[in-house]
mmCIF file of C-alpha atoms in Angstrom:
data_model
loop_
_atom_site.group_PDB
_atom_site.id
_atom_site.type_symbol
_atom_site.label_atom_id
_atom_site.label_comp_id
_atom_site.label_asym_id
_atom_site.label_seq_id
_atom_site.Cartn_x
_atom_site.Cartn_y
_atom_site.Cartn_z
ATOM 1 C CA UNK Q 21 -29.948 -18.458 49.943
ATOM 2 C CA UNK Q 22 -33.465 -16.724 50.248
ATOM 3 C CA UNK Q 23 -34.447 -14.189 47.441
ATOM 4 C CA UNK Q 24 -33.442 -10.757 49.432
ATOM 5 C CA UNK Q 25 -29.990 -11.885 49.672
ATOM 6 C CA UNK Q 26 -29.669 -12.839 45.924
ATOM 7 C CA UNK Q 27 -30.858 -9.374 45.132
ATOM 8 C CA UNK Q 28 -28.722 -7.448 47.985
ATOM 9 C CA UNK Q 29 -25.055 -9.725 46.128
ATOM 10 C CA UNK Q 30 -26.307 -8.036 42.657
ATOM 11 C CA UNK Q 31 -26.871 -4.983 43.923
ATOM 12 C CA UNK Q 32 -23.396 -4.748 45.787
ATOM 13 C CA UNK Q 33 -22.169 -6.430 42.409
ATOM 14 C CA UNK Q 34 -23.487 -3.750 40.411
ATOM 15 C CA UNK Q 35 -22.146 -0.957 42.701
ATOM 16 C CA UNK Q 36 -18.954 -2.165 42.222
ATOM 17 C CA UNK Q 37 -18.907 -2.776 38.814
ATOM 18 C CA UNK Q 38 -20.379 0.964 38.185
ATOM 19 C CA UNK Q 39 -17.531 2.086 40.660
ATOM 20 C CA UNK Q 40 -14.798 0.414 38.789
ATOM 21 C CA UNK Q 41 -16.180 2.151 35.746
ATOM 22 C CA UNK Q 42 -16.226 5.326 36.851
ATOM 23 C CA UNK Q 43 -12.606 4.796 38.156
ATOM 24 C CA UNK Q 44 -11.410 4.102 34.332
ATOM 25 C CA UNK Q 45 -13.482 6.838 32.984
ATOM 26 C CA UNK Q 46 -11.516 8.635 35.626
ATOM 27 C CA UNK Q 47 -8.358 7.827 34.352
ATOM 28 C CA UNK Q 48 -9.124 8.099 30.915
ATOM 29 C CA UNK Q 49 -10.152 11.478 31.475
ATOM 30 C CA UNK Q 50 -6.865 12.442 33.236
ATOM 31 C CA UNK Q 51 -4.754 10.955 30.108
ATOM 32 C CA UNK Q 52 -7.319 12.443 27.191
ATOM 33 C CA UNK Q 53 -6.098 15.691 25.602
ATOM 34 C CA UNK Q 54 -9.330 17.508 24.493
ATOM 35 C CA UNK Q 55 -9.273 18.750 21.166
ATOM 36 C CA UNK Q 56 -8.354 22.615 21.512
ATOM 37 C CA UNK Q 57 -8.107 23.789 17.870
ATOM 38 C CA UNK Q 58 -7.089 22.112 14.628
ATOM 39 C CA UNK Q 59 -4.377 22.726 11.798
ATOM 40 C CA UNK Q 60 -5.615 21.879 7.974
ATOM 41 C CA UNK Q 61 -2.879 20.343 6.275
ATOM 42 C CA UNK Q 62 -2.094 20.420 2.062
ATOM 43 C CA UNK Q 63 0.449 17.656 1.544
ATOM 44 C CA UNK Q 64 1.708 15.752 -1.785
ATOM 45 C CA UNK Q 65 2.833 12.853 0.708
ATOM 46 C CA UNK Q 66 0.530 10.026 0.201
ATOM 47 C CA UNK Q 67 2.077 7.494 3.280
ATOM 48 C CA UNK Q 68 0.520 5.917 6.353
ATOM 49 C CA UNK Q 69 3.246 6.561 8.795
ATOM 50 C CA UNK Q 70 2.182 10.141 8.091
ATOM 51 C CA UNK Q 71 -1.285 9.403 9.379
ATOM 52 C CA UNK Q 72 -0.038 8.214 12.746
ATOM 53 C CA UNK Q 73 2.693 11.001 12.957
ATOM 54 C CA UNK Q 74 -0.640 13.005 12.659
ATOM 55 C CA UNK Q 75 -2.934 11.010 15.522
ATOM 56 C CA UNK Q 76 0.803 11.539 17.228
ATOM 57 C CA UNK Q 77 0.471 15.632 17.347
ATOM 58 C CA UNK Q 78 -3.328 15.290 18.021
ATOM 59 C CA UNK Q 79 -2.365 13.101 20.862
ATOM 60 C CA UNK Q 80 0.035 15.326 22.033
ATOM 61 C CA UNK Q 81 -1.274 18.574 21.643
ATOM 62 C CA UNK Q 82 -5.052 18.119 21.103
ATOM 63 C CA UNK Q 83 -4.658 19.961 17.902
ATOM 64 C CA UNK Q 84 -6.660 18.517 15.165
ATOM 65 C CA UNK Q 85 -5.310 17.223 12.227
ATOM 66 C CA UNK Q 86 -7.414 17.732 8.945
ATOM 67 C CA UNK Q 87 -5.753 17.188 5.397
ATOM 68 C CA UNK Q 88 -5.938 17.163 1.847
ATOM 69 C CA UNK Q 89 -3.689 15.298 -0.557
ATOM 70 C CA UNK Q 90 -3.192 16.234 -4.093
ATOM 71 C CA UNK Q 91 -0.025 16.407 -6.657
ATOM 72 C CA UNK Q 92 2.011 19.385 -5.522
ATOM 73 C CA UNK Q 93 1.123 21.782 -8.218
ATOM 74 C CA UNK Q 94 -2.687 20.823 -8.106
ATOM 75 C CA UNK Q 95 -2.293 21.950 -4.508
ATOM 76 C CA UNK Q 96 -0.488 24.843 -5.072
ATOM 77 C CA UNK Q 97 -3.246 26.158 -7.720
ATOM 78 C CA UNK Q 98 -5.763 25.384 -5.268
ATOM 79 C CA UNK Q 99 -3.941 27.629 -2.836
ATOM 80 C CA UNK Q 100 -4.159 30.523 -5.419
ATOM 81 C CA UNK Q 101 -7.430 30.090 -6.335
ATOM 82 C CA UNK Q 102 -8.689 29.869 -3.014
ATOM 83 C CA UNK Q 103 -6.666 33.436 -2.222
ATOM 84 C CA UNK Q 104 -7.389 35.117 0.984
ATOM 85 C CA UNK Q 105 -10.554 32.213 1.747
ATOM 86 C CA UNK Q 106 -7.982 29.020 1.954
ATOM 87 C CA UNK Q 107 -8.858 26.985 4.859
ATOM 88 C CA UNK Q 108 -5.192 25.629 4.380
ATOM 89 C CA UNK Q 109 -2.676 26.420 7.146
ATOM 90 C CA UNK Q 110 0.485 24.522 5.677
ATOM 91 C CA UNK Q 111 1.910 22.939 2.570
ATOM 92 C CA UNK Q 112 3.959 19.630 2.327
ATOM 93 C CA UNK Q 113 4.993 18.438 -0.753
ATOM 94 C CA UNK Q 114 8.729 16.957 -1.901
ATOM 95 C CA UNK Q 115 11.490 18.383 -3.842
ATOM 96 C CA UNK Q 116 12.973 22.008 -3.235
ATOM 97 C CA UNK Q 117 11.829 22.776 -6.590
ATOM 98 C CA UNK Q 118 8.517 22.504 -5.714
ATOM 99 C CA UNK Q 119 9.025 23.961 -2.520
ATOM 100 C CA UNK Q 120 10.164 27.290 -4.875
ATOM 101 C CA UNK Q 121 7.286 27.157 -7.073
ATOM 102 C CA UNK Q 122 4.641 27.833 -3.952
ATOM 103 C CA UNK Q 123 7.397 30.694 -3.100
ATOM 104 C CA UNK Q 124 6.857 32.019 -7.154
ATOM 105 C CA UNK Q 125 3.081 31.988 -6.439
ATOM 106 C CA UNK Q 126 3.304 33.860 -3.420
ATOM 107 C CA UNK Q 127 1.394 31.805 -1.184
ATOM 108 C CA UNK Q 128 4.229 30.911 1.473
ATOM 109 C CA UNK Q 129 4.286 33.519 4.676
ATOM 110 C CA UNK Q 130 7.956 33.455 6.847
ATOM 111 C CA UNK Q 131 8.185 31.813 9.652
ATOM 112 C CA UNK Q 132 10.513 32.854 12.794
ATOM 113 C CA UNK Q 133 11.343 30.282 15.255
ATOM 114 C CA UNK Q 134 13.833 29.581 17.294
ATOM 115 C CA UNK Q 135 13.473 25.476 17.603
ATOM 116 C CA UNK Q 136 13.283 25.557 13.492
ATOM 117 C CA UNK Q 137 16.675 27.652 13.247
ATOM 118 C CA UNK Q 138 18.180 25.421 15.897
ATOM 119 C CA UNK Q 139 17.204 21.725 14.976
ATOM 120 C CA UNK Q 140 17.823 22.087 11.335
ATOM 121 C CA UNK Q 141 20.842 23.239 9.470
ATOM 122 C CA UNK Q 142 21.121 26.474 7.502
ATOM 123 C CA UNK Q 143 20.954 24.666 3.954
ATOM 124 C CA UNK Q 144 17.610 22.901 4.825
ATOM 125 C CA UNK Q 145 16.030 25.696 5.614
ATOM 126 C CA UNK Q 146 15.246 28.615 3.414
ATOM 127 C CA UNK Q 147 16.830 31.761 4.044
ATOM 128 C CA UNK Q 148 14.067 33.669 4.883
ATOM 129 C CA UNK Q 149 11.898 31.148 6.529
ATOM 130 C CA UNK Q 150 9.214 30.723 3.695
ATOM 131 C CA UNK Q 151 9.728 26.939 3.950
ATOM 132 C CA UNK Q 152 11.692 24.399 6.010
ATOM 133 C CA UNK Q 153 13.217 20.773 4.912
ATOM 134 C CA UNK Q 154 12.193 17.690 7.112
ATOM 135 C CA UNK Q 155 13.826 15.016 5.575
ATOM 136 C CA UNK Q 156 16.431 14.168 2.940
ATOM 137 C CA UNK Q 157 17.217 11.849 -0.234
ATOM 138 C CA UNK Q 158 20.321 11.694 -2.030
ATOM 139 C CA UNK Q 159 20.642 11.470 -5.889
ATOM 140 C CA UNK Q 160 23.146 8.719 -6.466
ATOM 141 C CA UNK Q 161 24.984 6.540 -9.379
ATOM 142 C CA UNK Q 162 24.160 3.051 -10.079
ATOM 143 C CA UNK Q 163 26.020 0.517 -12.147
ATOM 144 C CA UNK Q 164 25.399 -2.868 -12.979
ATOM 145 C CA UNK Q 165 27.466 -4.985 -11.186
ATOM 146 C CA UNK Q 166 27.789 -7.856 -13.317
ATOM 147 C CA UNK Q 167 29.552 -5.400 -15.929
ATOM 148 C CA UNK Q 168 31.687 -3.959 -13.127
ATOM 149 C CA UNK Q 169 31.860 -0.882 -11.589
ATOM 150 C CA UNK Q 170 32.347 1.643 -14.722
ATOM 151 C CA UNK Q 171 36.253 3.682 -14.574
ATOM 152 C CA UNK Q 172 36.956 6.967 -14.035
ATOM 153 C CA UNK Q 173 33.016 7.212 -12.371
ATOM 154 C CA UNK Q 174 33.624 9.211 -9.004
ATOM 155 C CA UNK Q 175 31.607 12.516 -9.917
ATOM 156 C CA UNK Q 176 28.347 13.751 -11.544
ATOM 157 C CA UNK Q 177 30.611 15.274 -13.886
ATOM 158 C CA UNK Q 178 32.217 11.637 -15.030
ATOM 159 C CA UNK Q 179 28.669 11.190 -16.655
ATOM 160 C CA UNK Q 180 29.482 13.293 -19.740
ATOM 161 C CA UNK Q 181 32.593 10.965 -20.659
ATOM 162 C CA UNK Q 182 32.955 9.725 -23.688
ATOM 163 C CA UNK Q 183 33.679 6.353 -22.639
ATOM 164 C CA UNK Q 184 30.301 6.150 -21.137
ATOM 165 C CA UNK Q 185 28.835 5.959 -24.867
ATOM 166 C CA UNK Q 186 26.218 4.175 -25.275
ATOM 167 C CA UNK Q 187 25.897 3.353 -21.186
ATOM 168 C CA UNK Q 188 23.413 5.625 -19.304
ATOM 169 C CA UNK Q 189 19.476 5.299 -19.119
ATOM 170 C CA UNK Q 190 17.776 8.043 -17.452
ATOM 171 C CA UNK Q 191 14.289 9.212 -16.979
ATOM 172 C CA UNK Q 192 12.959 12.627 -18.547
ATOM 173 C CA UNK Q 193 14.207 15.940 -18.143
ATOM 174 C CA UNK Q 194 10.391 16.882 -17.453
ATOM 175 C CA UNK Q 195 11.227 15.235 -13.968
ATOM 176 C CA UNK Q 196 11.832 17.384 -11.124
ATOM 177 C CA UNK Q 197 14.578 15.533 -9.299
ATOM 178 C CA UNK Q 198 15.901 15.756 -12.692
ATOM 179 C CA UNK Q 199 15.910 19.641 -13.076
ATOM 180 C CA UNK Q 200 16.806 20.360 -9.477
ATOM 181 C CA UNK Q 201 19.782 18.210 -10.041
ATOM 182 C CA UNK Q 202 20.971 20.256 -12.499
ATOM 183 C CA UNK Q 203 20.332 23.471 -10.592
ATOM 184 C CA UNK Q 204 22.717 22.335 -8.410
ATOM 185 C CA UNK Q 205 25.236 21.710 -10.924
ATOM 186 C CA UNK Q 206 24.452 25.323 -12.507
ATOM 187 C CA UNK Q 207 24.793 26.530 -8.987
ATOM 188 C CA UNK Q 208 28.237 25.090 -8.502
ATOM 189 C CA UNK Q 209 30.220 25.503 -12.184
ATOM 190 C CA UNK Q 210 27.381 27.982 -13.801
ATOM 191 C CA UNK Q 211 25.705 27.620 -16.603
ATOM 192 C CA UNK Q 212 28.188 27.470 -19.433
ATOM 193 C CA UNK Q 213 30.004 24.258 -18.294
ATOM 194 C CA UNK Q 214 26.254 23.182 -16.899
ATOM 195 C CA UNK Q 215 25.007 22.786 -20.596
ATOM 196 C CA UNK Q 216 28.472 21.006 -21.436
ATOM 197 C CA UNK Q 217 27.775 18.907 -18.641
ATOM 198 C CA UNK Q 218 23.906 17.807 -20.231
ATOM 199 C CA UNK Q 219 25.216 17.435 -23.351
ATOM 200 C CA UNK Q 220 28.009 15.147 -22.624
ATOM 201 C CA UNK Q 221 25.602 12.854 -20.965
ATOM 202 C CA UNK Q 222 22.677 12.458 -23.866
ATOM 203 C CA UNK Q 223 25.381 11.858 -26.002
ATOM 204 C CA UNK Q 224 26.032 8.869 -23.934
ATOM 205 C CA UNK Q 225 22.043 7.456 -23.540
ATOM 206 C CA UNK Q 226 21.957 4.151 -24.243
ATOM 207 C CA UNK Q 227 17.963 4.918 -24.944
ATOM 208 C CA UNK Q 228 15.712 7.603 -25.105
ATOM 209 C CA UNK Q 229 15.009 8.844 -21.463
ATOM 210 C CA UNK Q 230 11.963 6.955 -19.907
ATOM 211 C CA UNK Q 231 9.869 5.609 -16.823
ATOM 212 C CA UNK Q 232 10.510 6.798 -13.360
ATOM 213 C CA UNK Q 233 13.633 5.501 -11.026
ATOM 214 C CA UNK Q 234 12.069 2.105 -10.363
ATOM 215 C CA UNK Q 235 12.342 1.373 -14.249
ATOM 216 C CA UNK Q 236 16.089 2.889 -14.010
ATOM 217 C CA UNK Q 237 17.055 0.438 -11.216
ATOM 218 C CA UNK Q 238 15.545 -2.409 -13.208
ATOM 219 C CA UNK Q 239 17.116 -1.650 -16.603
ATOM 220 C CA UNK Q 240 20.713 -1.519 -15.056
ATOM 221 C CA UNK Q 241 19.933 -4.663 -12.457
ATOM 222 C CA UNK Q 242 19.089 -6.433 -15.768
ATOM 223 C CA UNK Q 243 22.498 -4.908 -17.888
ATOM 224 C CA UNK Q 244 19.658 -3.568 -20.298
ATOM 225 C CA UNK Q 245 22.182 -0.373 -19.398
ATOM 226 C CA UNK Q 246 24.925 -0.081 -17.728
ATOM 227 C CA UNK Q 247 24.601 3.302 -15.555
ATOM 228 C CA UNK Q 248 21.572 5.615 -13.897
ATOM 229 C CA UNK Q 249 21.089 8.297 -11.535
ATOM 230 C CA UNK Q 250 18.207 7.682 -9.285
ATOM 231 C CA UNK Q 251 16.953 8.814 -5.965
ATOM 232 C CA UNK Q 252 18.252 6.238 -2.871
ATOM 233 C CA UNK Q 253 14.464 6.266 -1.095
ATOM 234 C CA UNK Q 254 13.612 3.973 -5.069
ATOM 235 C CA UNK Q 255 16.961 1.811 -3.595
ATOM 236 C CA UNK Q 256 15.998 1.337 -0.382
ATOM 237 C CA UNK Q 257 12.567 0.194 -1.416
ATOM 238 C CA UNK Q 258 14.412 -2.620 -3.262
ATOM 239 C CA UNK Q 259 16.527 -3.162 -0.988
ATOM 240 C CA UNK Q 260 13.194 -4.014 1.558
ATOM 241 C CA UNK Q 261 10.917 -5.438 -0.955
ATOM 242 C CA UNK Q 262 9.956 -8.823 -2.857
ATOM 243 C CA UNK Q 263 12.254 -11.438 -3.166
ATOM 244 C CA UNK Q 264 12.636 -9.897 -7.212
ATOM 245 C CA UNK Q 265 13.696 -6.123 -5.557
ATOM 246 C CA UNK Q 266 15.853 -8.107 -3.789
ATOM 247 C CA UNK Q 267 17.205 -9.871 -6.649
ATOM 248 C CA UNK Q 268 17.203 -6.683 -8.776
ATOM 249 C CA UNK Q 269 19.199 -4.702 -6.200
ATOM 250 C CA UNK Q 270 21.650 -7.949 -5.814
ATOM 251 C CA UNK Q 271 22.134 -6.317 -9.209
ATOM 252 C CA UNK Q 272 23.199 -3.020 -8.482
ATOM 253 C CA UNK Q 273 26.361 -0.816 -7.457
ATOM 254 C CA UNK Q 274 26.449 2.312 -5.766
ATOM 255 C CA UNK Q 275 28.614 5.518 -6.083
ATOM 256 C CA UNK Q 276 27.772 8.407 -3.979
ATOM 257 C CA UNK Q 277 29.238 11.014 -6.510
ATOM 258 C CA UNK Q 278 31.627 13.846 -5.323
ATOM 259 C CA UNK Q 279 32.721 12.585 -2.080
ATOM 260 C CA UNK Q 280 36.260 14.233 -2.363
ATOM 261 C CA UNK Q 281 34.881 17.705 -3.313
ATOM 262 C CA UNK Q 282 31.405 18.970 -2.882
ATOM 263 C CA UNK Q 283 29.324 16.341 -1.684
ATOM 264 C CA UNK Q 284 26.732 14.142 -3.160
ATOM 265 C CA UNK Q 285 23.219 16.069 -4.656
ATOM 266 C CA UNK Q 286 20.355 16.159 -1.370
ATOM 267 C CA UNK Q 287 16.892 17.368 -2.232
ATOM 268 C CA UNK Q 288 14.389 17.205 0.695
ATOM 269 C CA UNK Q 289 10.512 17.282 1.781
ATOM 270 C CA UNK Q 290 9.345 20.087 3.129
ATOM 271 C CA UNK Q 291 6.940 22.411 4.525
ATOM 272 C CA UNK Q 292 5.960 25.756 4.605
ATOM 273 C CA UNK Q 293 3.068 27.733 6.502
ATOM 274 C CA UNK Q 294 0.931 29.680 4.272
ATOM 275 C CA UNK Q 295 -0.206 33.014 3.793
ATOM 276 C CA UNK Q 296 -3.534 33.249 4.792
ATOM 277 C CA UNK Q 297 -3.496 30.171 7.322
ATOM 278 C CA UNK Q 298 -6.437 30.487 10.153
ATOM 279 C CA UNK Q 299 -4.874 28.468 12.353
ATOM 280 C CA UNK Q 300 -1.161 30.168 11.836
ATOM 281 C CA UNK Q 301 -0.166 29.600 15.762
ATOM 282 C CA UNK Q 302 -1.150 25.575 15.678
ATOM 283 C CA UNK Q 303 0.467 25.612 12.319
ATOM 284 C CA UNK Q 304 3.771 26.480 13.703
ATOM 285 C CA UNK Q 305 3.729 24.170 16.339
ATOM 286 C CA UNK Q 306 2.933 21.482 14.296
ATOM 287 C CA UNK Q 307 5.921 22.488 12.091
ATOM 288 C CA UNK Q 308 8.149 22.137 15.056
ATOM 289 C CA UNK Q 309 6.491 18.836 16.063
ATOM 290 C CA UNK Q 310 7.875 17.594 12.748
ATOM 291 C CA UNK Q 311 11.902 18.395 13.861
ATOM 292 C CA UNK Q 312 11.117 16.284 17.002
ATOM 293 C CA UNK Q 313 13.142 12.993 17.424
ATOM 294 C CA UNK Q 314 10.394 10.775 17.241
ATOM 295 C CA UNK Q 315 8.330 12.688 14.448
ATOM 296 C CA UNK Q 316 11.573 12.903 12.379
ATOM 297 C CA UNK Q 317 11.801 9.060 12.523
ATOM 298 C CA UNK Q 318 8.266 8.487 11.545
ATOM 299 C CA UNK Q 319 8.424 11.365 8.851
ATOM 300 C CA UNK Q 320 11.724 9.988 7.099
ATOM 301 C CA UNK Q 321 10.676 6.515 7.569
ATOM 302 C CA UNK Q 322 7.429 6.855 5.644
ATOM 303 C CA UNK Q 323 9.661 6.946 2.150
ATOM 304 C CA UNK Q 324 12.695 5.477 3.164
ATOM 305 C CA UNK Q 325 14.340 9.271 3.438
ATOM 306 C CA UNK Q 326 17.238 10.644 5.871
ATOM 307 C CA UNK Q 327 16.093 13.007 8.989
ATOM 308 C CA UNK Q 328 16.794 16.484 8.456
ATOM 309 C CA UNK Q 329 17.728 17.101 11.772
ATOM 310 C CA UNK Q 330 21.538 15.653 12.346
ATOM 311 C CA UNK Q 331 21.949 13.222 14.251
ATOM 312 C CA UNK Q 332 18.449 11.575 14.633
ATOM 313 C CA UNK Q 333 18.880 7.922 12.723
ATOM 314 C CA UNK Q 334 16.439 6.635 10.195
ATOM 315 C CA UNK Q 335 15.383 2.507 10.869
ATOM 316 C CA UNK Q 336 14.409 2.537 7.320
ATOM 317 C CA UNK Q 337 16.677 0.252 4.681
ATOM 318 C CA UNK Q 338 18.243 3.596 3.548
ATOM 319 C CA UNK Q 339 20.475 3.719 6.204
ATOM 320 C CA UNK Q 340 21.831 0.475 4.626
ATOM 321 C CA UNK Q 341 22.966 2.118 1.535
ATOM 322 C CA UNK Q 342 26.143 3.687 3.539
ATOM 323 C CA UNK Q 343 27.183 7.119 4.784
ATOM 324 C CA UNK Q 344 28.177 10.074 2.598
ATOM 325 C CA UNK Q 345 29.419 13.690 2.397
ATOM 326 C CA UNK Q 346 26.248 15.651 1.354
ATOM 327 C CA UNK Q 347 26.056 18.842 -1.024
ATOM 328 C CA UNK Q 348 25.205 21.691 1.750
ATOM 329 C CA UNK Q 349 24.415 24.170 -1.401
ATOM 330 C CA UNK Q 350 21.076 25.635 0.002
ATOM 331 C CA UNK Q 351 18.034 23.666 -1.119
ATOM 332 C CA UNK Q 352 16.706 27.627 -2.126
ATOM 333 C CA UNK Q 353 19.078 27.382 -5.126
ATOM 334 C CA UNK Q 354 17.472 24.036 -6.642
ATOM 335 C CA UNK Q 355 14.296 26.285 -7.249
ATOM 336 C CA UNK Q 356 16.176 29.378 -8.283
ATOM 337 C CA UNK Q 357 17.746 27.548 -11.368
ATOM 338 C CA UNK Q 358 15.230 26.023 -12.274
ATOM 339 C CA UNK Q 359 14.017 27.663 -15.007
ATOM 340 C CA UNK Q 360 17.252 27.975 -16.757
ATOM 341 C CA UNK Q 361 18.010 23.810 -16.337
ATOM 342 C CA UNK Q 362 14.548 23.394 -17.737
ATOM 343 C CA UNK Q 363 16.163 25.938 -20.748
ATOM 344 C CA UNK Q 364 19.609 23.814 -20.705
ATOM 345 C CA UNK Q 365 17.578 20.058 -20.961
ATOM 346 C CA UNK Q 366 15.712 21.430 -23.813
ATOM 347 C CA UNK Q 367 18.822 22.926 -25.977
ATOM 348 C CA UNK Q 368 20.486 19.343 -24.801
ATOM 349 C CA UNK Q 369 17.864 17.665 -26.322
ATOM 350 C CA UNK Q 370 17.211 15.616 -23.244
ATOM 351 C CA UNK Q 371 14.301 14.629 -24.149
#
């Protein structure tokens, strides 16, 4: 093959090869969402199925995701301090108490949509649209199995029997699943039979109150006690974890409390858009992003929680734990007792 040929084969070689190219740049281009704006993002959630639930929206919107995590009050005084100059478009944090305490600071703006109202029910949502719950987790019983399932233990209320002496381990009353449990229970019976209620039970410690809900589920897995309350997402992580989670929660019985009358305690996640967002029109879609099927699996999934919007399931191990009737109190009423269960803990002495 002389020389001019060689060079005419890599020359049609390298047309091709720059056509081809240009094809798949082509294509690309057709799929690619250009970035058209961006939505900056204060969240409390610290998981990395939140990360690609945000390349997710960018993907599907070409909305920009920018965030900073913090604890939820450190975010919420960075909100105030900022005033009127906060870059930040939306909060996220977990627990409806929290949720209240960026309403007390007056940094939450009301939000009106349609797709909100519609995909999530009335008690997830707050009443006038200052925030909006996107997924659930149940406060439940445990018992050690071992010991047997404790008698006369149906209710919340079963806690402050006497024959419990000696039985329950708990964490502080400093905790805010804690004190938004008993703003439910102030909500329901008021706050008379409330305090009866908190007393009843520290009578019954089997210790001081201590550690967080993983230390709960180990202290009754190991009969150290005999009864806790803790969160089911703490649960379902032993349920999916090491082969000693698994062993602990081998350990463990579970009552869903209040099944034949109001329904076992819910607290949620949640969001809300804030005052002085820039970006308050990307903020709201992203908001209703989060009530889609698919976003809702990745949000709840993230810490083993329950969708907020009925209907979509959860793949996480929490699903495993069994169905229950749910308090439908609305999750505004955990924050609006607040202060007063904080006032009940401390004349309980739960410490």
């Amino acid at each position: 093959m002389s020389f001019t040929r060689i060079l005419s084969f890599i020359a049609i070689f390298a047309l091709a090869a720059c056509s081809a190219g240009e094809e798949g740049n082509s294509d690309k281009q057709k799929t690619a969402v250009p970035i058209t704006g961006e939505v900056n993002i204060y969240s409390s959630r610290h998981y990395d199925t939140d990360l690609a639930l945000y390349d997710d929206f960018t993907a599907q919107t070409g909305i920009k995701v920018n965030r900073i995590e913090a604890g939820a009050d450190a975010l919420i005084e960075r909100v105030v301090s900022e005033g009127e100059y906060s870059p930040a478009d939306i909060l996220i944090t977990v627990d409806a108490g929290r949720l209240w305490r960026a309403e007390e600071a007056g940094i939450l703006a009301p939000v009106q949509s349609k797709l909100l109202e519609e995909r999530l029910p009335d008690h997830l949502r707050h009443p006038d649209g200052l925030w909006f719950g996107l997924s659930k987790r149940a406060r439940i019983v445990i018992y050690n199995k071992k010991q047997g399932r404790p008698a006369n233990l149906n209710n919340y209320g079963d806690l402050a029997n006497p024959e419990h002496k000696n039985e329950i381990c708990v964490r502080s009353s400093s905790n805010i699943y804690n004190i938004s449990l008993l703003s439910a229970i102030i909500a329901h019976e008021g706050v008379e039979k409330a305090e009866q209620w908190t007393k009843g039970v520290v009578a019954n410690f089997a210790r001081p109150p201590q550690g967080n809900d993983t230390s709960q589920i180990s202290a009754v897995a190991s009969g150290e006690c005999r009864i806790s309350i803790v969160n089911s997402y703490y649960l379902a992580r032993f349920a999916d974890g090491d082969d000693q989670a698994k062993k602990e929660f081998a350990e463990i019985g579970i009552i869903f409390p209040d099944q034949e009358t109001r329904g076992t305690h819910v607290n949620i996640s949640g969001a809300g858009l804030l005052k002085y967002a820039p970006n308050r029109d990307n903020a709201i879609r992203f908001l209703e992003y989060l009530t889609e099927e698919s976003a809702q699996q990745y949000f709840a999934n993230g810490n083993n929680e329950y969708p907020a919007v009925p209907d979509v399931k959860s793949a996480s191990a929490v699903e495993a734990l069994g169905v229950f009737k749910e308090d439908e109190i609305n999750a505004a009423e955990l924050g609006r007792n607040q202060t007063e269960a904080v006032k009940i803990f401390d004349r309980a002495g739960w410490q």
